[in-house]
CSV table of C-alpha atoms (C1' of nucleotides) in Angstrom, one decimal:
chain,number,residue,atom,x,y,z
A,3,MET,CA,11.0,6.5,80.2
A,4,PRO,CA,11.8,5.1,83.6
A,5,LYS,CA,15.0,3.2,84.2
A,6,LYS,CA,15.3,-0.4,84.1
A,7,GLN,CA,12.8,-2.1,86.3
A,8,THR,CA,11.9,-5.6,87.1
A,9,LEU,CA,8.9,-7.1,85.6
A,10,LYS,CA,7.6,-7.7,89.1
A,11,LYS,CA,7.8,-4.1,89.8
A,12,ILE,CA,6.0,-3.4,86.6
A,13,ILE,CA,3.3,-5.8,87.6
A,14,LYS,CA,3.1,-4.1,90.8
A,15,GLN,CA,2.6,-0.9,89.1
A,16,LYS,CA,-0.2,-2.5,87.1
A,17,LYS,CA,-2.1,-3.0,90.3
A,18,GLU,CA,-1.8,0.7,91.0
A,19,PRO,CA,-4.4,3.1,89.8
A,20,LYS,CA,-1.8,4.4,87.5
A,21,LYS,CA,-2.2,3.0,84.1
A,22,PHE,CA,1.5,2.8,83.4
A,23,SER,CA,1.9,-0.9,82.6
A,24,PHE,CA,4.4,-3.1,80.9
A,25,PHE,CA,2.6,-2.6,77.7
A,26,ASP,CA,2.6,1.1,77.8
A,27,ASP,CA,6.3,0.9,78.4
A,28,VAL,CA,6.7,-1.3,75.4
A,29,TYR,CA,4.7,1.0,73.2
A,30,ASP,CA,6.8,4.0,74.4
A,31,VAL,CA,10.0,2.3,73.3
A,32,VAL,CA,8.6,1.2,70.0
A,33,ARG,CA,7.4,4.7,69.1
A,34,GLN,CA,11.0,5.9,69.6
A,35,ILE,CA,12.3,3.5,67.0
A,36,PRO,CA,13.8,5.8,64.3
A,37,LYS,CA,12.5,5.5,60.8
A,38,GLY,CA,14.3,3.0,58.8
A,39,ARG,CA,15.5,1.1,61.8
A,40,VAL,CA,14.1,-2.1,63.4
A,41,THR,CA,14.5,-3.9,66.7
A,42,SER,CA,13.6,-7.1,68.2
A,43,TYR,CA,11.2,-8.2,70.9
A,44,GLY,CA,14.0,-9.5,73.0
A,45,ALA,CA,15.8,-6.1,72.8
A,46,ILE,CA,12.8,-4.3,74.1
A,47,ALA,CA,12.3,-6.9,76.8
A,48,ASN,CA,16.0,-6.5,77.7
A,49,TYR,CA,15.6,-2.7,77.8
A,50,LEU,CA,12.8,-3.1,80.2
A,51,GLY,CA,14.9,-5.5,82.3
A,52,THR,CA,12.8,-8.5,81.4
A,53,LYS,CA,14.9,-10.0,78.7
A,54,LEU,CA,13.7,-13.5,79.5
A,55,SER,CA,10.1,-12.4,78.9
A,56,ALA,CA,10.3,-11.4,75.3
A,57,ARG,CA,7.0,-13.1,74.8
A,58,MET,CA,5.3,-10.5,76.8
A,59,VAL,CA,6.6,-7.9,74.4
A,60,GLY,CA,5.0,-9.7,71.6
A,61,TRP,CA,1.9,-10.1,73.6
A,62,ALA,CA,1.9,-6.4,74.2
A,63,MET,CA,2.2,-5.8,70.5
A,64,ASN,CA,-0.9,-7.8,70.1
A,65,ALA,CA,-2.7,-4.8,71.5
A,66,ALA,CA,-0.5,-2.3,69.7
A,67,GLY,CA,-3.0,-1.8,67.0
A,68,THR,CA,-5.8,-1.2,69.5
A,69,VAL,CA,-4.1,1.7,71.4
A,70,LYS,CA,-4.7,5.3,70.5
A,71,PRO,CA,-1.4,6.5,69.1
A,72,LYS,CA,-0.9,3.5,66.9
A,73,VAL,CA,2.4,1.8,67.6
A,74,PRO,CA,4.7,1.1,64.6
A,75,ALA,CA,4.8,-2.5,65.4
A,76,GLN,CA,6.2,-3.3,62.0
A,77,ARG,CA,9.6,-2.1,63.2
A,78,VAL,CA,9.6,-4.8,65.8
A,79,VAL,CA,10.6,-8.3,64.6
A,80,ASN,CA,12.0,-11.4,66.1
A,81,ARG,CA,15.6,-12.0,66.7
A,82,ASN,CA,16.1,-13.4,63.1
A,83,GLY,CA,14.7,-10.2,61.6
A,84,MET,CA,11.7,-12.1,60.4
A,85,LEU,CA,8.3,-10.4,60.3
A,86,SER,CA,6.8,-12.9,62.7
A,87,GLY,CA,3.9,-10.7,63.5
A,88,LYS,CA,2.7,-9.8,60.0
A,89,ALA,CA,-0.2,-12.0,60.3
A,90,HIS,CA,-1.6,-9.7,63.0
A,91,PHE,CA,-1.8,-6.7,60.8
A,92,SER,CA,-4.9,-5.7,58.9
A,93,THR,CA,-3.5,-7.6,56.0
A,94,PRO,CA,-0.6,-10.0,55.8
A,95,THR,CA,1.3,-7.7,53.6
A,96,LYS,CA,0.7,-4.5,55.6
A,97,MET,CA,3.8,-5.0,57.8
A,98,GLU,CA,6.0,-5.5,54.8
A,99,GLU,CA,4.6,-2.5,53.0
A,100,LEU,CA,5.0,-0.2,56.0
A,101,LEU,CA,8.6,-1.3,56.4
A,102,LYS,CA,9.4,-0.7,52.8
A,103,LYS,CA,7.8,2.7,53.1
A,104,ASP,CA,10.3,3.3,55.9
A,105,GLY,CA,13.1,2.4,53.6
A,106,VAL,CA,13.6,-1.1,55.0
A,107,ASN,CA,14.0,-3.8,52.5
A,108,VAL,CA,12.1,-6.9,53.1
A,109,GLU,CA,12.7,-10.2,51.5
A,110,LYS,CA,10.7,-13.3,52.1
A,111,ASP,CA,9.2,-12.0,55.3
A,112,THR,CA,12.7,-11.1,56.6
A,113,VAL,CA,14.4,-7.7,57.0
A,114,VAL,CA,17.4,-7.3,54.8
A,115,ASN,CA,20.5,-6.1,56.5
A,116,PHE,CA,18.7,-6.6,59.7
A,117,LYS,CA,21.9,-6.5,61.7
A,118,GLU,CA,22.9,-3.2,60.2
A,119,ILE,CA,19.7,-1.3,60.8
A,120,TYR,CA,19.1,-3.0,64.1
A,121,TRP,CA,18.2,-0.5,66.8
A,122,ASP,CA,18.7,-1.6,70.3
A,123,PRO,CA,17.0,0.6,72.9
A,124,ALA,CA,19.3,-0.5,75.6
A,125,ILE,CA,22.2,0.9,73.6
A,126,GLU,CA,20.7,3.7,71.6
A,127,LEU,CA,18.9,5.1,74.6
A,128,ASN,CA,21.8,4.0,76.7
A,129,LEU,CA,20.9,3.9,80.3
B,26,DG,C1',-8.4,-21.7,89.7
B,27,DC,C1',-5.8,-24.9,86.7
B,28,DA,C1',-4.5,-25.6,81.8
B,29,DT,C1',-3.3,-23.9,77.4
B,30,DT,C1',-1.5,-20.6,74.4
B,31,DG,C1',1.5,-17.0,72.5
B,32,DA,C1',3.9,-11.4,67.4
B,33,DC,C1',10.2,-14.8,71.7
B,34,DG,C1',14.7,-16.5,72.8
B,35,DA,C1',18.4,-19.2,74.7
B,36,DA,C1',20.2,-23.6,75.4
B,37,DG,C1',20.6,-28.5,74.6
B,38,DG,C1',20.5,-32.7,71.7
C,8,DC,C1',22.9,-27.0,61.7
C,9,DC,C1',18.0,-28.3,62.5
C,10,DC,C1',14.8,-29.5,65.9
C,11,DT,C1',13.0,-29.8,70.5
C,12,DT,C1',12.5,-28.2,75.2
C,13,DC,C1',12.2,-25.0,78.6
C,14,DG,C1',11.6,-20.4,80.8
C,15,DC,C1',9.1,-16.3,80.9
C,16,DC,C1',4.2,-14.4,82.5
C,17,DA,C1',-0.3,-12.3,81.0
C,18,DA,C1',-4.6,-13.5,78.8
C,19,DT,C1',-8.1,-16.7,77.9
C,20,DG,C1',-11.2,-20.8,78.3
DNA sequence: GCATTGACGAAGG
DNA sequence: CCCTTCGCCAATG
């Protein structure tokens, strides 16, 4: 995991032959989310130094299911702890099921005790 | 190449 | 406290 870097720099990298892009970075972080914990798009964006571009994180997740080592996108929710992306899973209930399997209680498309199991990469990975 | 959209988030009314 | 607007930037038409 590289240190914080500006999105512009990441974009620049994207131009490089190297395939390391913003998305790969996002995937990498998401894969490090411990079981039973969740985080938000904004937190990841913040960790990558682009906190104002949380949308890009979500956009990156859009391809999460298409990449090789599948990304546990179910552990990534919006700032309210709502499963905003559940519609993008194979089935609308898949995300919830996966979370519950992780030991995360979900109620009405929202993570219970979200704040308590919240995992912030910028803090946990502390850079 | 401009316009629209999007799994977000903060700020303003 | 709910709703709207704006910023962010890649992808898509």
